[in-house]
Short mmCIF file of C-alpha atoms in Angstrom, two decimals:
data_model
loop_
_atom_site.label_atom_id
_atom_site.label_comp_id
_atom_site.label_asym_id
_atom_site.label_seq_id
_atom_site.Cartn_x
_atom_site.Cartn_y
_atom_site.Cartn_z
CA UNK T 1 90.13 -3.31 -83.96
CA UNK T 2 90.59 -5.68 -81.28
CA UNK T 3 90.14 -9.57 -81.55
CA UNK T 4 87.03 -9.01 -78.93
CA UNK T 5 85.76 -6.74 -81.35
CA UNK T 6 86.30 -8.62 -84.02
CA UNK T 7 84.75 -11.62 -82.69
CA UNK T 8 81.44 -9.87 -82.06
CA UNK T 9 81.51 -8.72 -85.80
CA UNK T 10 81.27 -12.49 -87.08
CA UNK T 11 78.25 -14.16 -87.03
CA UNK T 12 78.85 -18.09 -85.88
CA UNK T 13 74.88 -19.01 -86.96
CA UNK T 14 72.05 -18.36 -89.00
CA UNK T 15 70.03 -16.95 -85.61
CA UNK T 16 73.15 -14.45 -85.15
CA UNK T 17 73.46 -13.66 -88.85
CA UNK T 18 69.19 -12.80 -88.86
CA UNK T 19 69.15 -11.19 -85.68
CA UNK T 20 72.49 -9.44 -85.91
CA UNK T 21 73.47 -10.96 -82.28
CA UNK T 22 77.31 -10.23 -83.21
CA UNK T 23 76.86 -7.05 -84.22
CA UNK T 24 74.90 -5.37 -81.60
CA UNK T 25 77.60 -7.29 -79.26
CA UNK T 26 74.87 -9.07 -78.28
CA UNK T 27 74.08 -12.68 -76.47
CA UNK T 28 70.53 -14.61 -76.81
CA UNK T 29 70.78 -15.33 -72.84
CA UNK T 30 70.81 -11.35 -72.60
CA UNK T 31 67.86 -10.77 -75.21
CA UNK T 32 65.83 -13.35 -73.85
CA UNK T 33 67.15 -11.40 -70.27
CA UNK T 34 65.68 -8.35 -71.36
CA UNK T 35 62.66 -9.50 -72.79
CA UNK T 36 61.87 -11.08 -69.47
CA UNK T 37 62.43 -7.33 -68.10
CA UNK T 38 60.07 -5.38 -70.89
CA UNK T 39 57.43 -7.59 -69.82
CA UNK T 40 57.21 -7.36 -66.66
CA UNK T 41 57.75 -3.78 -67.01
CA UNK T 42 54.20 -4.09 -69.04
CA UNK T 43 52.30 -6.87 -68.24
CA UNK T 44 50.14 -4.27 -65.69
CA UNK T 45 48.05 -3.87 -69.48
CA UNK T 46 46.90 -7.40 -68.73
CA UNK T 47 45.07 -5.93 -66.07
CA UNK T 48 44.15 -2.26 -67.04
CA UNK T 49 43.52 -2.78 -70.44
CA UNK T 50 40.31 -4.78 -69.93
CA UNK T 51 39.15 -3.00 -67.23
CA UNK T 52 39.02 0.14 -69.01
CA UNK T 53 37.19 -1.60 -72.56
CA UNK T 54 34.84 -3.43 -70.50
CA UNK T 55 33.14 0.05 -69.61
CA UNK T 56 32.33 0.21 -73.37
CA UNK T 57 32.50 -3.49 -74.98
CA UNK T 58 29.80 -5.11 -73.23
CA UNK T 59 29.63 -8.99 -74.16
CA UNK T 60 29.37 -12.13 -72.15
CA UNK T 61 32.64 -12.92 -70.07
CA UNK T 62 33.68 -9.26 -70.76
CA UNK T 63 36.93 -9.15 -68.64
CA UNK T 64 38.44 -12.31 -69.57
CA UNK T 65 37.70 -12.18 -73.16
CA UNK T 66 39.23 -8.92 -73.00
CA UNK T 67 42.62 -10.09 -71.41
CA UNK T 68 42.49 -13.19 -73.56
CA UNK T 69 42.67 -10.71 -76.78
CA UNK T 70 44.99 -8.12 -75.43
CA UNK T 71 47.65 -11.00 -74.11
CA UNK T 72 46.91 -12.08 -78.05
CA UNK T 73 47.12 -8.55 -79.74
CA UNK T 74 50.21 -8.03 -77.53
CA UNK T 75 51.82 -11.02 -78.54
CA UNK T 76 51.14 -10.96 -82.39
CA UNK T 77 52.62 -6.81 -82.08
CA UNK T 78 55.99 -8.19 -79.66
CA UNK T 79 56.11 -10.94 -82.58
CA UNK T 80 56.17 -9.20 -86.28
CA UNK T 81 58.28 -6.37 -84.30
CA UNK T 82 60.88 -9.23 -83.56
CA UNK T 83 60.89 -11.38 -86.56
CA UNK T 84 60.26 -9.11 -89.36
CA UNK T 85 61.48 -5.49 -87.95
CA UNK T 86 63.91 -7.52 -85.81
CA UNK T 87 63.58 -4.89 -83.27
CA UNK T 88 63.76 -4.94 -79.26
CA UNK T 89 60.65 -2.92 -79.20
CA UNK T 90 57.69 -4.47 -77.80
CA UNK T 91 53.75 -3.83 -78.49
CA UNK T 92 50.63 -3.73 -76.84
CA UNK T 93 47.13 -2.19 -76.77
CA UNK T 94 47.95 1.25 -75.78
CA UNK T 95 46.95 3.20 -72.73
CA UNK T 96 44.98 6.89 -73.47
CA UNK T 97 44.02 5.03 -76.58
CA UNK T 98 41.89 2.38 -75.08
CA UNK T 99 40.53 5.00 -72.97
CA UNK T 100 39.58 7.43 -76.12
CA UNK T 101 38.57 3.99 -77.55
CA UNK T 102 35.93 3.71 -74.66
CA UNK T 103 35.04 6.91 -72.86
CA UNK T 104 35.10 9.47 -75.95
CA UNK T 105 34.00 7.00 -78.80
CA UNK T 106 31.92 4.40 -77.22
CA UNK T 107 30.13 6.06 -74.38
CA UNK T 108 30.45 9.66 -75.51
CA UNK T 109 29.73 9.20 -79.02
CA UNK T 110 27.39 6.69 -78.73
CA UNK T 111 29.11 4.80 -81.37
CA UNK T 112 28.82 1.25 -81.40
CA UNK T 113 32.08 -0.53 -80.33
CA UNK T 114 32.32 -2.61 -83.70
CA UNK T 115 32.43 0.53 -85.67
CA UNK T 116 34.86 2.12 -83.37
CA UNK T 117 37.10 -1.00 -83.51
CA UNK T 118 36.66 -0.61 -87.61
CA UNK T 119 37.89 2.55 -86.92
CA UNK T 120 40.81 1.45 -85.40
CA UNK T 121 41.40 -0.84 -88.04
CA UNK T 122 41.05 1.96 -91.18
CA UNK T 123 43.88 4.00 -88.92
CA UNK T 124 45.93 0.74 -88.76
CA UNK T 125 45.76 0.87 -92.79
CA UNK T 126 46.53 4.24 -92.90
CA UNK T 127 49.55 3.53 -91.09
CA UNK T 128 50.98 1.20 -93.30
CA UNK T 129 50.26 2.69 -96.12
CA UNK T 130 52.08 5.70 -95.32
CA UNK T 131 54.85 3.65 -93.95
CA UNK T 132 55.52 1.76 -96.75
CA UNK T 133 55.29 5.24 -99.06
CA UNK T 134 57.58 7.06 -96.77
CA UNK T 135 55.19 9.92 -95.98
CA UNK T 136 55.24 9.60 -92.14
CA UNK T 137 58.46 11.20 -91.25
CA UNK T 138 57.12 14.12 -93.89
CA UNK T 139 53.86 14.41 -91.48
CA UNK T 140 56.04 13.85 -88.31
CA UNK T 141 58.26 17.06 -89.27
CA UNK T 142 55.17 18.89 -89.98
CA UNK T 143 53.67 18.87 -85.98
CA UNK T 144 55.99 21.17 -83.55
CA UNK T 145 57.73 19.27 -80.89
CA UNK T 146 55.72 21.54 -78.26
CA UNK T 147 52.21 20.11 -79.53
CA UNK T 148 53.92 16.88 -80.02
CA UNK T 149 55.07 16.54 -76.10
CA UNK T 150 51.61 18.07 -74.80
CA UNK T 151 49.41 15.66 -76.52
CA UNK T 152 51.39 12.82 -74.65
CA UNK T 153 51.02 14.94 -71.50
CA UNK T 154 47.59 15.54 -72.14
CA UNK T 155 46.52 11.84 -72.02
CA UNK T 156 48.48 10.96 -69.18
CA UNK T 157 46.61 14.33 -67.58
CA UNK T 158 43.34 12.08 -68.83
CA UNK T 159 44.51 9.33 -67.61
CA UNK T 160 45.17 10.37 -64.37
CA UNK T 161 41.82 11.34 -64.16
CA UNK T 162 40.56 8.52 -65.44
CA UNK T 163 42.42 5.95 -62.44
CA UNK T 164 41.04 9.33 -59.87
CA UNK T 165 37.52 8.81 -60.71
CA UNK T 166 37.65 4.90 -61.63
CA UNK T 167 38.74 5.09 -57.31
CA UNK T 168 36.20 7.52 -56.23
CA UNK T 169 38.91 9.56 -55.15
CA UNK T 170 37.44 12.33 -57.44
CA UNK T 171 33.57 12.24 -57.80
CA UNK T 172 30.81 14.33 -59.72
CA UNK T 173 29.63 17.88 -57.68
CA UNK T 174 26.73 19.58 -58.35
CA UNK T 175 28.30 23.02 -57.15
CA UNK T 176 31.66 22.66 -58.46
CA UNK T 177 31.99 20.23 -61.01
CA UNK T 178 34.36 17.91 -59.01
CA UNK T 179 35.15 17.44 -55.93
CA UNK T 180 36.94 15.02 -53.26
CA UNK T 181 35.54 11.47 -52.69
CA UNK T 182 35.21 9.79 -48.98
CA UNK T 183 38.26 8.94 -47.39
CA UNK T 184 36.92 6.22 -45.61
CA UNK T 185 35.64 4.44 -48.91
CA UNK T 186 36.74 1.05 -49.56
CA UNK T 187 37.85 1.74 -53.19
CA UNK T 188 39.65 5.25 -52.00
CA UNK T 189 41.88 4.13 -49.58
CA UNK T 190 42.68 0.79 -50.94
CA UNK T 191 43.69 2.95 -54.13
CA UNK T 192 45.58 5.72 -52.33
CA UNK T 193 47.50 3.06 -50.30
CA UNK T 194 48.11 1.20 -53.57
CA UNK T 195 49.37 4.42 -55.56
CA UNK T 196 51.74 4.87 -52.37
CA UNK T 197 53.57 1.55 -52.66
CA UNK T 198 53.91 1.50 -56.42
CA UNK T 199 55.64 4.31 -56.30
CA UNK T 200 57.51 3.34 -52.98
CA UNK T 201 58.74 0.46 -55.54
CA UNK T 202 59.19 2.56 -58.75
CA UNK T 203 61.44 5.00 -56.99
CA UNK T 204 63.35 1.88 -55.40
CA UNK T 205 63.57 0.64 -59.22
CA UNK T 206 61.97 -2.45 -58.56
CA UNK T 207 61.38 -4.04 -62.19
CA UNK T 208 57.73 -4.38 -62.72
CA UNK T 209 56.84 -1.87 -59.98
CA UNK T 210 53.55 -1.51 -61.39
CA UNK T 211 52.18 -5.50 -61.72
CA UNK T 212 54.25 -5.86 -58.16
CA UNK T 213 52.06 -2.69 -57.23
CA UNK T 214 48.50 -4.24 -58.16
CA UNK T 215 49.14 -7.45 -57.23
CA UNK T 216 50.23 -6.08 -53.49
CA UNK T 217 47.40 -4.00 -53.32
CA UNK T 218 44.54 -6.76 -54.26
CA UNK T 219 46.40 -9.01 -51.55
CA UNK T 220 45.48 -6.18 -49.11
CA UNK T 221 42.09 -5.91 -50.31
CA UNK T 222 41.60 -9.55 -49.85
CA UNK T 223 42.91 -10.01 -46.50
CA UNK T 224 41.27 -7.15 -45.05
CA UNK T 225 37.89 -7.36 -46.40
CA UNK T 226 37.75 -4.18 -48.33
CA UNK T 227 34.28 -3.94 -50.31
CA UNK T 228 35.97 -3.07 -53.48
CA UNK T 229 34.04 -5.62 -55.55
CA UNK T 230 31.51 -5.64 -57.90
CA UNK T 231 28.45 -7.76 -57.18
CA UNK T 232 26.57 -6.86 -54.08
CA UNK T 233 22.83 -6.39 -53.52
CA UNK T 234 21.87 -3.48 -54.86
CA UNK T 235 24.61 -2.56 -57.09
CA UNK T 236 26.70 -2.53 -53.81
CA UNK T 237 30.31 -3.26 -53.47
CA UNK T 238 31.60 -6.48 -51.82
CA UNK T 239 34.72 -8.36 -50.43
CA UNK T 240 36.53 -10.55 -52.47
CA UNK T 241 33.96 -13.47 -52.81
CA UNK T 242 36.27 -16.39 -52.62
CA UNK T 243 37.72 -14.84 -48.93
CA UNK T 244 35.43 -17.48 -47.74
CA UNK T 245 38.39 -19.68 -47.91
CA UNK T 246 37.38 -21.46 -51.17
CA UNK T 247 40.60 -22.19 -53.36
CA UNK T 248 41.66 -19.41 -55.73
CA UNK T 249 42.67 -20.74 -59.05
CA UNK T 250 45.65 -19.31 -60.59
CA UNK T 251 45.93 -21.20 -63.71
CA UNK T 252 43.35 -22.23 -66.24
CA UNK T 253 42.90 -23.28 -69.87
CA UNK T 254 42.98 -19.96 -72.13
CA UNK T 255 39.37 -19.31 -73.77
CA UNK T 256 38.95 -17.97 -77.15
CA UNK T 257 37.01 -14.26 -77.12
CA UNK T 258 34.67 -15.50 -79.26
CA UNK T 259 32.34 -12.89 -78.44
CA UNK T 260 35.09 -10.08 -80.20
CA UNK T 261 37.16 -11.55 -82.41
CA UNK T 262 35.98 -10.29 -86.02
CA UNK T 263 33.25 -7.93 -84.96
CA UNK T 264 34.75 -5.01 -86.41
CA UNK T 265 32.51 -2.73 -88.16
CA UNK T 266 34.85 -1.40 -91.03
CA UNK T 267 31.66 -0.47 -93.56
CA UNK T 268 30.44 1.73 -90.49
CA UNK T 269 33.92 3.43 -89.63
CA UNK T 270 33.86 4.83 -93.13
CA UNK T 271 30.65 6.50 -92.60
CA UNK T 272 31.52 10.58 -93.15
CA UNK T 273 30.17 11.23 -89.46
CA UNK T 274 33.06 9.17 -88.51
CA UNK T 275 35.87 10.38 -90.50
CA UNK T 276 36.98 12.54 -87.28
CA UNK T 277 37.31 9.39 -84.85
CA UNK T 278 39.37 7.73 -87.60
CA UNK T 279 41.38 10.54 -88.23
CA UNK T 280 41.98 10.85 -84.12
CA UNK T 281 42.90 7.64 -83.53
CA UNK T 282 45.32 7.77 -86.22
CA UNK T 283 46.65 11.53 -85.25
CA UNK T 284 47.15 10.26 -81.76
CA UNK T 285 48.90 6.68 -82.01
CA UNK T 286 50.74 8.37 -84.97
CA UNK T 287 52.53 10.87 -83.22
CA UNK T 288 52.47 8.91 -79.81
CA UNK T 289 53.74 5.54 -81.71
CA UNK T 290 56.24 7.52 -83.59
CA UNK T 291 57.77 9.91 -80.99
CA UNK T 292 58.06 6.00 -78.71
CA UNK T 293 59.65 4.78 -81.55
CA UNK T 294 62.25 6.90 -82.25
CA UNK T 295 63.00 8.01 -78.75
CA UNK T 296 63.46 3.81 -78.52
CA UNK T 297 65.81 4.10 -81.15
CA UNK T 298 68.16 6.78 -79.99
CA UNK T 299 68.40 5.10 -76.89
CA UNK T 300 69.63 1.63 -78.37
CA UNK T 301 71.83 3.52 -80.77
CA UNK T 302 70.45 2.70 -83.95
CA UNK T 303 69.69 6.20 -85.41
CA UNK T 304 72.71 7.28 -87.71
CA UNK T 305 74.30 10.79 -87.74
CA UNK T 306 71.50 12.16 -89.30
CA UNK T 307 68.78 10.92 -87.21
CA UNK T 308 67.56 8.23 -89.29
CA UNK T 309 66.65 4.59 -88.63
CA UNK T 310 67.82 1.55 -90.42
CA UNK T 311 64.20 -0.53 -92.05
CA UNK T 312 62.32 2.54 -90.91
CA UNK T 313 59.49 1.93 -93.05
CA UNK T 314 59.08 -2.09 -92.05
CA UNK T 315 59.59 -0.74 -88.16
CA UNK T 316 56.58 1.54 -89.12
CA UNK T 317 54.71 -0.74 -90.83
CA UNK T 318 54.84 -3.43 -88.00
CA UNK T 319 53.06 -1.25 -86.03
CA UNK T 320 50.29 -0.07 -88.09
CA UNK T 321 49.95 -4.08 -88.67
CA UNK T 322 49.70 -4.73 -84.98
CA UNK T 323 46.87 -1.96 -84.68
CA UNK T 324 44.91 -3.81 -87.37
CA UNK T 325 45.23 -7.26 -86.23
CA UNK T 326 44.35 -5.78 -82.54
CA UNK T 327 41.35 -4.37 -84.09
CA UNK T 328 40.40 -7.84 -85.82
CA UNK T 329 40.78 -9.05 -82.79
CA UNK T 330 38.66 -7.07 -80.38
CA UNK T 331 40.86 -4.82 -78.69
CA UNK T 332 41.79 -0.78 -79.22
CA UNK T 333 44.77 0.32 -80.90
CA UNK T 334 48.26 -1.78 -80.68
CA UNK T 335 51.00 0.71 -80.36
CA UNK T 336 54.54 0.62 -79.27
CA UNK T 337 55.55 0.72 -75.61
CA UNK T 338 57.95 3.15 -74.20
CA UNK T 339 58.36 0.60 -71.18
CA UNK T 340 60.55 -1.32 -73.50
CA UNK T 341 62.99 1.15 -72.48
CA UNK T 342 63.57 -1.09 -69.41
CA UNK T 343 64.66 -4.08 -71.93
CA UNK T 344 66.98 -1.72 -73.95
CA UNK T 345 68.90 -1.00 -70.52
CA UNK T 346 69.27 -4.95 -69.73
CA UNK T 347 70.91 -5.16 -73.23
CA UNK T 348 68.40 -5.77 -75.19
CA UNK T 349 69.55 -4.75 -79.26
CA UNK T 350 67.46 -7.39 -81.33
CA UNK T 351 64.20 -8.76 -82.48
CA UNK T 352 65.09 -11.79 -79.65
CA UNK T 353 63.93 -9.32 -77.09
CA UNK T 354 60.87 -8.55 -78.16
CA UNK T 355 59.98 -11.98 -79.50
CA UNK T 356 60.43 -12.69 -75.45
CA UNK T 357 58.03 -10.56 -74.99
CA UNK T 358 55.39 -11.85 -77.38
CA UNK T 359 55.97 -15.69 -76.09
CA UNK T 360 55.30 -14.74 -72.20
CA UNK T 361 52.15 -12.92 -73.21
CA UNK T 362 51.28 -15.83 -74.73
CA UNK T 363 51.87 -17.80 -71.73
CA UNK T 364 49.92 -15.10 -69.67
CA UNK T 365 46.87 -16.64 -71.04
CA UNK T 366 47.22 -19.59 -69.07
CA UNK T 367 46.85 -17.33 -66.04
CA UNK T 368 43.68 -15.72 -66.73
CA UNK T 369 41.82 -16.63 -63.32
CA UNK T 370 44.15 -14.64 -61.84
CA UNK T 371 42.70 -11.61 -63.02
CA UNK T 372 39.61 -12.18 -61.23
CA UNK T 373 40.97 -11.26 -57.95
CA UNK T 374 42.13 -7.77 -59.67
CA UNK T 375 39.67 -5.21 -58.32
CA UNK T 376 39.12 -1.53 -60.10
CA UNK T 377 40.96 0.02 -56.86
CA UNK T 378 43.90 -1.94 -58.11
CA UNK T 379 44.49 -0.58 -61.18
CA UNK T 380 43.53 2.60 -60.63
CA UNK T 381 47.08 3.25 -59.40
CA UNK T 382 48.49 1.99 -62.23
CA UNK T 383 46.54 4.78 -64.57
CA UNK T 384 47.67 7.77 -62.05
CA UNK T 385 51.15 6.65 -62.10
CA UNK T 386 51.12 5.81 -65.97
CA UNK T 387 49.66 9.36 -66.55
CA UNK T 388 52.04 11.37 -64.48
CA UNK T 389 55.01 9.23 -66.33
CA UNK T 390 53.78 10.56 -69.74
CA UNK T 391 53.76 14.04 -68.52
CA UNK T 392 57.54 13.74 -68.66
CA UNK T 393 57.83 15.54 -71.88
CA UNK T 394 56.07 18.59 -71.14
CA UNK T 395 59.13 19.87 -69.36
CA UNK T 396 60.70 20.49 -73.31
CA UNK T 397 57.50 23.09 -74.30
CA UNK T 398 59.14 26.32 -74.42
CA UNK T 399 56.53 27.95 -71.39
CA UNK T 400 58.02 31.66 -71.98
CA UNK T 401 56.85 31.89 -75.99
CA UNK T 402 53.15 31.96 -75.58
CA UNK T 403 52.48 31.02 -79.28
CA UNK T 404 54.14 27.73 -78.26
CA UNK T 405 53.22 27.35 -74.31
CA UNK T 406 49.15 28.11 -74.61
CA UNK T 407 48.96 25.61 -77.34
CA UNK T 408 50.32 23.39 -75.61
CA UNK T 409 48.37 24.46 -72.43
CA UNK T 410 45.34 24.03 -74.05
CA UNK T 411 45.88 20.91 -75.15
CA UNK T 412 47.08 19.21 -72.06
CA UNK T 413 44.13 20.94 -69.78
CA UNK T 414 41.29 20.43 -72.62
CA UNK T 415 41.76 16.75 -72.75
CA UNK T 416 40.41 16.13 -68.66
CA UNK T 417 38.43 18.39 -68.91
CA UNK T 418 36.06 17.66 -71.56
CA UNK T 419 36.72 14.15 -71.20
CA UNK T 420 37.95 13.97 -74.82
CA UNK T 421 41.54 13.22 -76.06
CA UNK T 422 40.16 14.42 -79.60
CA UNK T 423 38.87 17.84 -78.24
CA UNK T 424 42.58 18.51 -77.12
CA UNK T 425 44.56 17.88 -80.09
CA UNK T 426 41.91 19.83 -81.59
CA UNK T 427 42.36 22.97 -80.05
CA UNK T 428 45.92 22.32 -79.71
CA UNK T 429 46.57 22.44 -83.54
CA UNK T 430 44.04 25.02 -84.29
CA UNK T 431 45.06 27.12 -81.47
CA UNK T 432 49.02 27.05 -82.65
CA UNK T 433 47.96 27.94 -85.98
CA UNK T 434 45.89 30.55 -85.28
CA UNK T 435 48.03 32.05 -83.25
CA UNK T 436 51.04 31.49 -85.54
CA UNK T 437 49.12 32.84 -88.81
CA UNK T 438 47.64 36.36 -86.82
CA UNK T 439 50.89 37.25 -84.99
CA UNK T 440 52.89 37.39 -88.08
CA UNK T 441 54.73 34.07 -87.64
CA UNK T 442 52.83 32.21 -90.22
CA UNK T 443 55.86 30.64 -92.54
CA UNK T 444 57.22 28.77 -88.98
CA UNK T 445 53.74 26.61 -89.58
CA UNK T 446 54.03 24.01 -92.30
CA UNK T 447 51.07 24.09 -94.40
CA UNK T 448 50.73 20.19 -94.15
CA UNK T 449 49.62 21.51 -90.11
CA UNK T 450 47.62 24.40 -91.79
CA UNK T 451 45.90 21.91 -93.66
CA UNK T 452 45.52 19.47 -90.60
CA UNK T 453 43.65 22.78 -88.80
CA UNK T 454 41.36 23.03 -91.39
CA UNK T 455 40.01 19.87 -91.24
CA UNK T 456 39.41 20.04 -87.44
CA UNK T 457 37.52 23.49 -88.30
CA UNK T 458 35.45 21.81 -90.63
CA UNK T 459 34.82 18.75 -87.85
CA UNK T 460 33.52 21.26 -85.45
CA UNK T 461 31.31 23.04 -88.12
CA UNK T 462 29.69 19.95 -89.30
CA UNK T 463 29.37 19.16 -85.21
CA UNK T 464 27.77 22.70 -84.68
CA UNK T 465 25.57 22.06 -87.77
CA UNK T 466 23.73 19.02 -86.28
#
């Protein structure tokens, strides 16, 4: 071994010796580096995040309270992941999640958004408790990797949709279902221009492509009048109302969401009509959280010959933690973010990089009139290009075993089209079981998914039954 390598291996403090700075080869000027990189890579969920829960959570002050308890769910999630997992991996209220949380459950479902965030908070217990017993790789192992990559596809297919018809750009049809909004909208082509120079700066690999995107486009919006805000007379759109030349505040003193924190309806969640929107938002941010996770991990380096993970089950349980505190809070489910990939390729190794993280959200709060300037056509980008990065996967489904592919199929295609991330991993795992079980192929199913399939069956009976 050399004496550089040798060097690294000693720890010279107690934040080296926690952290495991020497080790990883590490400095805390490149953690805090790389932190700085995650979150810019992520901050756009300031932004999207209460756009898409103020459709459903409908309280005084909606948008700001919103950002003021994602920026706090996101920091709490960046913080136990960095102090007590002491990994680079940062958290935050996830996308397709919040949008299950709001268009399937809320609005859909006509469930009240307190028992959906109880909901949220009964999967966040779930997810510690099977954590802590070592049961989730068990359930992991038991879902193919085909079903596994289409569910991710499928939301980002959903959310795609979503940021399409949150623009106009696709709108309701009486003949056809859906069809092509006006061109000459404000909200389309602010959007469309918007989506062009995000990606213009994502292909350039411009860290924080997506903030720099919305932030770029709302400038436009301002300067050239577009009527892409809410407000007018008659429900109409408007220009930004402070274009009038009247000083736009950037920074303000954070304000407690009073209005959410604590209004989780747990009693309600654990009604038996809702046992299938606990059991989805756990099935989804289970396999979503866990695939991020690991994929994280292999990237960094820290999985061992065999694939496993040193403090597995306290990496785990941080983030069924952060989905219950997020809950408490007000907000949909905390999850893991993928973007932290961007940190891990500065040099991020330790819990320093994602405690980063969880301090500048913090500090995000301070920045909160900001957001008012951030109109729906701004984000919207951010959805479509969020949506076609999680259909990345999809290119691992085996297309040419149709057992495998129309499984998969279904579940991407399902989840747009009946506006329902739940209906597509339903027919997903029912569908690949069925199909497994009559073609003669049964004992390649584990009966932990067999199991899994019979429970959805049941879901749709009782549904069918009234």
């Amino acid at each position: 071994m050399s004496d550089v390598s040798q060097s690294r291996a000693v720890p010279t403090s107690g934040l080296d010796r926690y952290f495991g700075l020497s080790a990883h080869g590490s400095t805390v000027p490149r953690e805090i580096r790389a932190g700085i990189t995650t979150f810019l890579t992520m901050s756009y969920i300031l932004f999207v995040n209460p756009q898409v829960l103020s459709t459903a959570i409908h309280v005084p002050n909606a948008f700001v309270q919103l950002l003021m308890t994602t920026a706090i769910a996101a920091a709490f999630g960046c913080l136990v992941m960095g102090l007590i997992a002491r990994y680079p991996f940062a958290q935050a209220p996830g996308m397709g999640l919040n949008a299950f949380f709001a268009f399937t459950v809320v609005q859909g479902m006509k469930i009240p958004w307190q028992t959906a965030l109880g909901a949220v908070f009964i999967s966040g217990v779930l997810f510690v408790l099977l954590s802590v017993l070592g049961a989730r790789q068990a359930i992991v192992q038991a879902i193919p990797n085909s079903l596994k990559f289409a569910i991710t596809g499928g939301i980002g297919a959903f959310l795609a949709f979503l940021g399409l018809k949150n623009a106009g750009i696709v709108v309701a049809n009486p003949a056809t279902l859906v069809g092509l909004g006006s061109l000459t909208a404000a909200p389309v082509w602010l959007a469309l221009l918007g989506l062009i120079i995000t990606a213009v700066l994502m292909t350039r690999r411009v860290t924080g492509a997506i903030l720099w995107g919305i932030l770029a486009t709302t400038v436009i919006g301002i300067l050239t009048h577009a009527a892409v805000y809410a407000g007018g007379a008659n429900g109409a759109l408007r220009p930004f109302p402070g274009f009038d030349g009247s000083f736009l505040g950037i920074f303000g003193t954070p304000i407690w969401p009073s209005e959410l924190v604590g209004q989780l309806d747990i009693g309600g969640a654990l009604g038996l009509g809702l046992l299938s929107v606990v059991f989805t938002f756990f099935f989804v941010d289970f396999f979503d959280a866990t695939g991020t996770l690991t994929g994280l991990s292999q990237r960094a380096g820290f999985l061992d010959e065999n694939g496993n993970m040193p403090r597995a089950r306290r990496l785990f349980a941080m983030d069924g933690l952060a989905a219950m505190f997020g809950s408490f809070m007000g907000t949909s489910t905390t999850t893991a973010y993928v973007e932290s990939a961007a940190g891990i390729g500065e040099g991020g190794r330790t819990g320093i990089t994602a405690v980063t993280v969880g301090v500048l959200f913090l500090l995000s709060m301070f920045l909160w009139p900001l957001a008012a300037a951030i109109p729906g056509a701004a984000t919207a980008p951010a959805l479509i290009l969020v949506g076609a990065l999680m259909m990345e996967g999809v290119r691992h489904v085996d297309w040419d075993d149709i057992s495998e592919g129309l499984p998969a199929f279904l579940t991407i295609i399902a989840m747009p089209l009946t506006f329902s991330i739940a209906n597509g991993v339903s027919l997903g795992v029912i569908s690949y079981c069925a199909i497994k079980l009559l073609s003669g192929r049964w004992r390649q199913v584990s009966p932990i998914l067999y199991g899994v399939a019979a429970l959805l069956l049941i879901r749709y009976i009782w549904l069918m039954g009234g």
